[in-house]
Short mmCIF file of C-alpha atoms in Angstrom, two decimals:
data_model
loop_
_atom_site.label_atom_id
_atom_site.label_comp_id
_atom_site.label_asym_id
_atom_site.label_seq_id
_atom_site.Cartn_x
_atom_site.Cartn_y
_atom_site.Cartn_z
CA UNK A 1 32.06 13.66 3.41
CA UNK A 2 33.08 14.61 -0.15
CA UNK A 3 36.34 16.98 -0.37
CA UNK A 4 33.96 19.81 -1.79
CA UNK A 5 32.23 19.13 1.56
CA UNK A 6 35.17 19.47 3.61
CA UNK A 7 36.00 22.91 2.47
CA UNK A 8 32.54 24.41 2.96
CA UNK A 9 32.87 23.46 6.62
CA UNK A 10 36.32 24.47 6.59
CA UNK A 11 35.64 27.89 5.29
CA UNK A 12 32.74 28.65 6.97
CA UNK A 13 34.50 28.32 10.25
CA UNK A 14 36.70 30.71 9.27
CA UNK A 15 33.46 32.90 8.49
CA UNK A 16 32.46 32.33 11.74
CA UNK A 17 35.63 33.59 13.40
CA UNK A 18 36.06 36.94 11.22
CA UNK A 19 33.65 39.77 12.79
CA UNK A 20 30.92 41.54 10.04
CA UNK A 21 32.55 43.11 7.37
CA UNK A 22 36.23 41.49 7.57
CA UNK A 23 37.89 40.44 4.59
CA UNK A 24 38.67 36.70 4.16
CA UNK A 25 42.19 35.13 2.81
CA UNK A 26 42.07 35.09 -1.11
CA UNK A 27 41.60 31.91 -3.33
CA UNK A 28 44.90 31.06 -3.32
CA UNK A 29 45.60 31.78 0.76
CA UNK A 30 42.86 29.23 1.20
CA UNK A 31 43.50 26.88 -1.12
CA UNK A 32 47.17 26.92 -0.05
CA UNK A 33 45.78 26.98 3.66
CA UNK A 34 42.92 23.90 3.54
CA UNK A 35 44.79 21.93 0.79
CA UNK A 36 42.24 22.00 -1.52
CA UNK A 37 41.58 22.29 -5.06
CA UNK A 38 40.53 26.15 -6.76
CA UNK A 39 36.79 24.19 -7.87
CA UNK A 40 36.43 23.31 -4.38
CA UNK A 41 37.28 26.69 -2.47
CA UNK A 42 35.05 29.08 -5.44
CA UNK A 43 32.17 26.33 -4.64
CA UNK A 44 32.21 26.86 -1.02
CA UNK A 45 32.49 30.57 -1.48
CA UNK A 46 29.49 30.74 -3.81
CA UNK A 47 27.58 28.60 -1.33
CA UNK A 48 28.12 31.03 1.48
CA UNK A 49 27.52 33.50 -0.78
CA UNK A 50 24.13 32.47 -2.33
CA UNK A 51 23.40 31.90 1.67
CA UNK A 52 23.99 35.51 2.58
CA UNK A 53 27.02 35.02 4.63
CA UNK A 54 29.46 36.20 2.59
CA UNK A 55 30.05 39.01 -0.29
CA UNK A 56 32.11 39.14 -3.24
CA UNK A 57 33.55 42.73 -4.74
CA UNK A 58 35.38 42.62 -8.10
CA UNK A 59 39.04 43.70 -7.50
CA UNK A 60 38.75 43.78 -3.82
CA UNK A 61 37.82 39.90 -2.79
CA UNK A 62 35.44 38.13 -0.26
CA UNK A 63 33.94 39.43 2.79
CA UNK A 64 31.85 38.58 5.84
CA UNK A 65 28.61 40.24 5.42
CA UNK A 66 26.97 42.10 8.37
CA UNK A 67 24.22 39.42 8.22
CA UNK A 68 26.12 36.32 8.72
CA UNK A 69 24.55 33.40 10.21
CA UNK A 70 25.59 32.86 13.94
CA UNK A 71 24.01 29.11 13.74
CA UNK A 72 25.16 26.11 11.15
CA UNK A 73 22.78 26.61 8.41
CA UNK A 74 19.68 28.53 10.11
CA UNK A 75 20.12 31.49 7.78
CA UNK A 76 19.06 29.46 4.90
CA UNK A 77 16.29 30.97 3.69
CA UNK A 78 13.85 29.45 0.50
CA UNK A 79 15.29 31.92 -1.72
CA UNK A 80 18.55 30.06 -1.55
CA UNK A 81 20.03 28.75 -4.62
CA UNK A 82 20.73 25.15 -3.62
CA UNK A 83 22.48 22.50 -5.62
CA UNK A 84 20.61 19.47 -6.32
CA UNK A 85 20.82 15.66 -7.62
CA UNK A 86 17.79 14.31 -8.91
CA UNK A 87 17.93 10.87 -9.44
CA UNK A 88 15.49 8.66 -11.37
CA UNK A 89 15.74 4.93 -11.71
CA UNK A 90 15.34 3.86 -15.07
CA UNK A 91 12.48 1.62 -14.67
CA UNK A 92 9.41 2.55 -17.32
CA UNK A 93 6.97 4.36 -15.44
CA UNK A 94 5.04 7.05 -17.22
CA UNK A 95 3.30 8.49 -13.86
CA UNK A 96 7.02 8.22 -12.40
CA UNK A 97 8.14 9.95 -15.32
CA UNK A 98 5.48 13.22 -14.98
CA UNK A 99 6.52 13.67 -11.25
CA UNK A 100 10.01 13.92 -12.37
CA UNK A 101 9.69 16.02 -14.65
CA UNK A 102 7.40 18.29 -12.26
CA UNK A 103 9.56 17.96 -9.43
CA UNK A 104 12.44 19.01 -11.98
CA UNK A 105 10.77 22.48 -12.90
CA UNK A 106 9.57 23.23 -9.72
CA UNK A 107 13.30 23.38 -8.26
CA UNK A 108 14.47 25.16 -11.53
CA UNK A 109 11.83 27.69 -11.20
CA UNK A 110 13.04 28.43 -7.73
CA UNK A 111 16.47 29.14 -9.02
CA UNK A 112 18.40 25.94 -8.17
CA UNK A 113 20.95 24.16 -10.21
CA UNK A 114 19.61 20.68 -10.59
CA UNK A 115 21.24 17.72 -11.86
CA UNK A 116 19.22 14.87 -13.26
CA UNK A 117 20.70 11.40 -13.42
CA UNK A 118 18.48 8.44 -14.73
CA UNK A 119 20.11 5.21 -13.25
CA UNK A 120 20.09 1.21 -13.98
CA UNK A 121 22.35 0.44 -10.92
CA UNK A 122 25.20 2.07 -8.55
CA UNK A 123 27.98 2.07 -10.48
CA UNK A 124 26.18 4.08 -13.26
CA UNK A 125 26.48 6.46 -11.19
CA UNK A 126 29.52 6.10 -9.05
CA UNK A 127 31.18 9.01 -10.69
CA UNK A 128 28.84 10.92 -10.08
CA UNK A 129 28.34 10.75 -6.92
CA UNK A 130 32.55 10.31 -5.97
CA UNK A 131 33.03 13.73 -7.37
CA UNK A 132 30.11 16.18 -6.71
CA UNK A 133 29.10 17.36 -3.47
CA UNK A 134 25.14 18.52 -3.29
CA UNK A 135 23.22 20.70 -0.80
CA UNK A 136 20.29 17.65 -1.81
CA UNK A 137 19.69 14.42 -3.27
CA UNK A 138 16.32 13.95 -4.29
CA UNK A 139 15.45 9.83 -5.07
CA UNK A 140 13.10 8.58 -7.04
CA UNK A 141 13.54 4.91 -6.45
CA UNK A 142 9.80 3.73 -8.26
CA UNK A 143 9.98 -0.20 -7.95
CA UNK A 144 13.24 -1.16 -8.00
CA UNK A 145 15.60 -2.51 -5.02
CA UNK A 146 16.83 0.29 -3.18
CA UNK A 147 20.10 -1.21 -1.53
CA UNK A 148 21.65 0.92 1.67
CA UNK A 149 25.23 0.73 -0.06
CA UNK A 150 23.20 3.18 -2.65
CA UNK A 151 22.41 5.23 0.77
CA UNK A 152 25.42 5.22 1.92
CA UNK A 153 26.93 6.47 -1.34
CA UNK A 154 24.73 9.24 -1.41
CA UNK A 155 24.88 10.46 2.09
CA UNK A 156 28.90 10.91 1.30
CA UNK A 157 28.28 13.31 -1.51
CA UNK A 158 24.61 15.36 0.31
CA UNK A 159 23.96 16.64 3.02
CA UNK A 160 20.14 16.34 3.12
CA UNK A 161 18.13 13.45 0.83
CA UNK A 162 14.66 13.40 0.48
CA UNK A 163 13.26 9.95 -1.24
CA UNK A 164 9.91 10.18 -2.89
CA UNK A 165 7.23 6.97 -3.39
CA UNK A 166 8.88 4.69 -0.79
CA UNK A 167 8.15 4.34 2.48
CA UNK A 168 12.02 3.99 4.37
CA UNK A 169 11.05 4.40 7.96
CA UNK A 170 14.17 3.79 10.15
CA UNK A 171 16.97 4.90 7.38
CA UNK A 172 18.06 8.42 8.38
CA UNK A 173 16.44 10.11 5.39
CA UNK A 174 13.74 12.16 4.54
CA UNK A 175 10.87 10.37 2.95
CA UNK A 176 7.65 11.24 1.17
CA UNK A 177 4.85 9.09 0.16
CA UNK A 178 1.33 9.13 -0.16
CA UNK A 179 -0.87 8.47 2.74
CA UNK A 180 -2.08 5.08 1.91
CA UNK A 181 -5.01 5.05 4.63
CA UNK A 182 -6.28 8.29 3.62
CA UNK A 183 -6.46 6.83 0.25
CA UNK A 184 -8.46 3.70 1.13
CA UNK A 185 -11.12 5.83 3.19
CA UNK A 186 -11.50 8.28 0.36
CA UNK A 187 -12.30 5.33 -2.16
CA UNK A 188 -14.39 3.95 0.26
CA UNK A 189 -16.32 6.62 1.25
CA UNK A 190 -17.33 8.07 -2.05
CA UNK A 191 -18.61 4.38 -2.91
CA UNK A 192 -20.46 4.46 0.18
CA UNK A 193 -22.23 7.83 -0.22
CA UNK A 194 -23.08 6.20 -3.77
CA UNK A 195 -24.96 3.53 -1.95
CA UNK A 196 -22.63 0.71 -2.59
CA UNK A 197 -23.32 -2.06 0.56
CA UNK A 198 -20.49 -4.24 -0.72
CA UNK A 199 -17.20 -3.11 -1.96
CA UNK A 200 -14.08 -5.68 -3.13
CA UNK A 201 -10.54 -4.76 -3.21
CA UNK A 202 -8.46 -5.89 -6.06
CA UNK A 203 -4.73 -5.72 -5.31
CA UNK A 204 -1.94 -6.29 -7.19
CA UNK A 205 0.07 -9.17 -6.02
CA UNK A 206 3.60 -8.11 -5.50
CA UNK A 207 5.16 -9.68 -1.80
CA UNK A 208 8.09 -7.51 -1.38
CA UNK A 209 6.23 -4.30 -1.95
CA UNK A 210 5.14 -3.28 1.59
CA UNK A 211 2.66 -0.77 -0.04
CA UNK A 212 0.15 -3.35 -1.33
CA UNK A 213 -0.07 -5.07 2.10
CA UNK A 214 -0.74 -1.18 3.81
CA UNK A 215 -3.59 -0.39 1.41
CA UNK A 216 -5.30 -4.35 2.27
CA UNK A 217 -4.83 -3.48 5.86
CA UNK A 218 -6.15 -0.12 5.44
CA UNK A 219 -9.15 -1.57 3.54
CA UNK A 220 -9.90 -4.85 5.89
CA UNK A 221 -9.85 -2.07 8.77
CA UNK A 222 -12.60 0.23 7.09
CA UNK A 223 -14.66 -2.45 6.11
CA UNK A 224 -14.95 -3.98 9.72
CA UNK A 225 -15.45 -0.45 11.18
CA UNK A 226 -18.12 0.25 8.43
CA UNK A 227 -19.73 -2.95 8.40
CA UNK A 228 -19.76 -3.97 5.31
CA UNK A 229 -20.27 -7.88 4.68
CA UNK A 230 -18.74 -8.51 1.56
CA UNK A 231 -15.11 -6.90 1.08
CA UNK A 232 -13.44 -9.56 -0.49
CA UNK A 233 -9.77 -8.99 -1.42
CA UNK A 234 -8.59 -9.91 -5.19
CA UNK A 235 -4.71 -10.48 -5.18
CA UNK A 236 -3.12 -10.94 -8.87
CA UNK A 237 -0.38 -9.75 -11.10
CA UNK A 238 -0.34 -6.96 -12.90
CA UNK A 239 2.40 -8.11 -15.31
CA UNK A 240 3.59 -11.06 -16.23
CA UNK A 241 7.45 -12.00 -15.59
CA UNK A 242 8.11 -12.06 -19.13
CA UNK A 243 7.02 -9.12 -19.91
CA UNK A 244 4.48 -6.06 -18.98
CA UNK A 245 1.11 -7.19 -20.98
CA UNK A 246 -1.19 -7.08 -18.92
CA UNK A 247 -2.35 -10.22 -16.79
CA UNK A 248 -6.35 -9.53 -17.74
CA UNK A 249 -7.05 -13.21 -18.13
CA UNK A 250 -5.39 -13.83 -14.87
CA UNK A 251 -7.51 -11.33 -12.85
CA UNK A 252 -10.72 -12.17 -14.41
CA UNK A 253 -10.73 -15.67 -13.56
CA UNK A 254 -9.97 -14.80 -9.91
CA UNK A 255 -12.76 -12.66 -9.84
CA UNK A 256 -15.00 -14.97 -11.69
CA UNK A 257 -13.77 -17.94 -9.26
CA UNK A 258 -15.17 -15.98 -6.45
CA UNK A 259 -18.45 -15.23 -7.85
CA UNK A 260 -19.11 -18.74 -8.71
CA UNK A 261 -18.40 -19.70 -4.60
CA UNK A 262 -20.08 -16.16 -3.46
CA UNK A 263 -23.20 -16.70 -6.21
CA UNK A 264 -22.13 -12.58 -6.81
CA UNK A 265 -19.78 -9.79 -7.15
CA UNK A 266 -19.48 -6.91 -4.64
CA UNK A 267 -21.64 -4.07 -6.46
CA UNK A 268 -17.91 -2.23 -6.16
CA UNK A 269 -14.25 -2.17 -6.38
CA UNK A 270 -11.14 -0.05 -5.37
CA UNK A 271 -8.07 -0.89 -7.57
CA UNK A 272 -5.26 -0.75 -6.26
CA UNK A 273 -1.76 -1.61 -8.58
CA UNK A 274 0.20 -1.30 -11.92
CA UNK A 275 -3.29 -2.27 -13.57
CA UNK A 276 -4.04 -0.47 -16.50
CA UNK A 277 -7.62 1.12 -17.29
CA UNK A 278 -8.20 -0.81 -20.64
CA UNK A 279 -7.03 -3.74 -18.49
CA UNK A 280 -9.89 -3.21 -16.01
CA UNK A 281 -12.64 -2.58 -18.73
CA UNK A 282 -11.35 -5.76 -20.29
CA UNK A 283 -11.44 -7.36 -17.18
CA UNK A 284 -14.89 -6.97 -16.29
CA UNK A 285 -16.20 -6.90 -19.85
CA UNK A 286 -15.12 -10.28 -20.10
CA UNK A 287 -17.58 -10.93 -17.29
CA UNK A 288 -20.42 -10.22 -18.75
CA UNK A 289 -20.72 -6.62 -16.46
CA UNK A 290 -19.93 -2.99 -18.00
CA UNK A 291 -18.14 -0.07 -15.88
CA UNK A 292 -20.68 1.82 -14.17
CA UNK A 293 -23.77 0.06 -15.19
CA UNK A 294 -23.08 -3.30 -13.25
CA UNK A 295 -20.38 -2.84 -11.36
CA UNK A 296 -18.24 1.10 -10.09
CA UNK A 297 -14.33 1.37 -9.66
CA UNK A 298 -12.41 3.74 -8.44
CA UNK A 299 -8.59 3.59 -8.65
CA UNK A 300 -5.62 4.07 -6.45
CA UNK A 301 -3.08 6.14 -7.45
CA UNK A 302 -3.70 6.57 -11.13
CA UNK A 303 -2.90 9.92 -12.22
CA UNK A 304 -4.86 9.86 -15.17
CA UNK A 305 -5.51 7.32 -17.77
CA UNK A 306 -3.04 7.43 -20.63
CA UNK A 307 -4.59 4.79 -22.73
CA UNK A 308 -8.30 5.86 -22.72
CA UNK A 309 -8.60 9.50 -23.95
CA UNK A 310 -10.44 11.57 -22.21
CA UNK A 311 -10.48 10.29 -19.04
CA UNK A 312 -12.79 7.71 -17.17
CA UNK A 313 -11.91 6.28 -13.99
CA UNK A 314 -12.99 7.98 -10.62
CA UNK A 315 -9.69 7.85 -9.04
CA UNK A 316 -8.04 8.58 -5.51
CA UNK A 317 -4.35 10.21 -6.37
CA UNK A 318 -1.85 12.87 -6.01
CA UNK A 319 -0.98 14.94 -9.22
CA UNK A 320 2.75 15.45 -10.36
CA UNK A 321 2.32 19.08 -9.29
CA UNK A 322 1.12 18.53 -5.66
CA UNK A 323 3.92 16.07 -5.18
CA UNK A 324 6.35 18.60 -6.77
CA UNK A 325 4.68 21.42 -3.99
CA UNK A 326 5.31 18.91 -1.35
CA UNK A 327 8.69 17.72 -1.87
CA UNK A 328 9.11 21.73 -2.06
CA UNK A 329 7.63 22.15 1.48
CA UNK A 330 9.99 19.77 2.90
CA UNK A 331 13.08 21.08 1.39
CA UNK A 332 12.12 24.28 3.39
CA UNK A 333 11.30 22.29 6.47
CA UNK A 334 14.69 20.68 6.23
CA UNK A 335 16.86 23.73 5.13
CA UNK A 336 14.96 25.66 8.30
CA UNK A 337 16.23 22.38 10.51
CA UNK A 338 18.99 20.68 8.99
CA UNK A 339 19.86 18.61 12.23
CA UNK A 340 16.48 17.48 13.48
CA UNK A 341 15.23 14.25 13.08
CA UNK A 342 14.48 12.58 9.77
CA UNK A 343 11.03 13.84 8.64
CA UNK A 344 8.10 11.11 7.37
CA UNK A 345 5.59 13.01 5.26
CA UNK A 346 2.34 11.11 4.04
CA UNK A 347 0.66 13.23 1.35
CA UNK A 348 -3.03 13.35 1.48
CA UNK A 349 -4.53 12.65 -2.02
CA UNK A 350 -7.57 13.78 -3.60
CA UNK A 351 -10.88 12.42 -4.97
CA UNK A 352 -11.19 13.12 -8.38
CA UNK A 353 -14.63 11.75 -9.62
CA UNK A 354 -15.00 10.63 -12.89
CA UNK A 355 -17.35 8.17 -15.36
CA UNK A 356 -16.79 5.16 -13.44
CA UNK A 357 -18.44 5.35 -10.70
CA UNK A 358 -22.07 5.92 -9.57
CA UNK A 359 -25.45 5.29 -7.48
CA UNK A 360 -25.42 1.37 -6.57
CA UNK A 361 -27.92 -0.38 -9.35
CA UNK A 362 -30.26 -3.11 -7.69
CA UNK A 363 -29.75 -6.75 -8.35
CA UNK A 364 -26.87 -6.38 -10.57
CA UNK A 365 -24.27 -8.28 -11.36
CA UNK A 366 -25.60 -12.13 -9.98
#
């Protein structure tokens, strides 16, 4: 618990003893009284004043107001101004990078002070987090290596943290993440109403992501309880170690591996991965089979394609905006709660048709 932290608490039990309407010591009484620094006692003031609990009148000091909370934090409504890290790793991601910046005018628009912090590694930050104290930490960890000494470090400085993309079950935070079955049956079923009797999966290959092994569980599941024959699974890179071309050759000869052994391709695919669209056209181009006429795809995830104007792909996502709404939801579940459990909320995506898919063509692509 930071020292800022210490003198909320501190304070606010000294709210809680002093009836509606009594006058609390002055700045200095309290600073001379807790030990603490003038920053730290005018924060916790302004917290338990932007919380209803206490008043401030120019020339005369602080007060308990006749509303004051008679629970921990319960009077927390979401009209509170809260103070909030958002961090970002640094890793490129430009989908990563739209959420952000949603999530970042959502809470500004609700009148909270946000600080944003891009990060390479923990002690980029350490001063940060050694000398702030936060009502939230919001993470954005994308696909880096979340350590629990970061988690640790956080959980000194916040009192509530929310982590976005990363499922963390088990770690004593909040988390949010998109529903990764629900995203599988979505794909799935539109390709099925489209008449498509065989549907692969191509997944990028990536062992410690945990992700990529949900959505080929979710998919092997659907396709036994829909019966559908062929659902081959296509694991490859996305990128190479090197560097972040993408690994179209790579893919293409896995897919062209199995339709020499298989005489055929599935008339359909769900993409799933860091793949990019003009990666996918190339793919299958370079198959002899064109996106829809031989073969549909609908993607995973993608919130949009950034390289091929004007959209194209048929795609099963959540936009910055909902994710921004959501992560807003559960800051008011939390403030309304702030000693319950850790919450786990899966975000439903949405189908968002597009040119890339349509009605199954017969005897295509053999």
């Amino acid at each position: 618990m930071s020292i800022t932290t210490k003198t909320y608490e501190a304070i606010r039990k000294e709210v809680e003893s002093t009836p509606p309407g009594g006058k609390l010591p002055t700045v200095r009484a309290l600073m001379g009284r807790l030990g603490a620094t003038q920053f730290a006692v005018q924060s916790a003031l302004k917290a338990l004043k932007d919380e209803g609990i206490v008043s401030t009148q120019v020339g005369r000091g602080s007060f308990v107001s006749d509303s004051k909370a008679k629970t921990s934090t319960k009077s927390q409504s979401g009209n509170q101004s809260l103070n909030v890290l958002l961090m970002t790793h640094s890793m490129r991601s430009g989908r990563g990078d739209r959420v952000a910046a949603a999530i970042y005018d959502d809470l500004m628009m609700a009148g909270n002070s946000v600080l944003a912090v891009t990060y390479n590694d923990l002690s980029s930050i350490e001063s940060v987090l050694v000398n702030n104290s936060f009502d939230l930490c919001l993470l954005q960890p994308r696909r880096s290596v979340l350590p629990v000494s970061v988690l640790a470090s956080l959980k000194k400085c916040a009192k509530h943290i929310i982590i976005e993309g990363r499922a963390l079950e088990k770690m004593d935070v909040d988390i949010i993440y998109r529903d990764r079955f629900e995203s599988v049956k979505l794909a799935c079923s539109h390709l099925r109403q489209l008449g498509h009797k065989s549907i692969g999966l191509i997944s990028e290959s990536h062992p410690e992501k945990v992700g990529y092994h949900d959505i080929e569980l979710a998919f092997s599941l659907y396709c036994e309880a829909a019966e559908i024959d062929q659902a081959p699974i296509i694991k490859s890179k996305a990128f190479t170690d090197i560097d972040t071309e993408d690994c179209s050759e790579i893919l293409a000869s896995k897919l062209d591996e199995h339709r020499q052994k298989h005489s055929s391709l599935p008339t359909a695919f769900v993409v799933s991965g860091h793949f990019s669209g003009e990666c996918i056209n190339q793919v299958f181009k370079s198959l002899g089979l064109s996106i829809p006429e031989d073969v549909s795809v609908v993607r995973i995830r993608a919130t949009g394609d950034l390289n091929i104007p004007g959209g194209f792909f048929t795609s099963v996502a959540r936009t910055p905006d909902q994710i921004a709404k959501s992560i807003h939801k559960m800051i008011d579940r939390r403030l309304a709660a702030p000693t319950s459990e850790p919450m786990v909320y899966r975000d439903k995506p949405v189908l968002k048709t597009n040119k890339s898919s349509r009605r199954v063509k017969i005897n295509n692509n053999n």
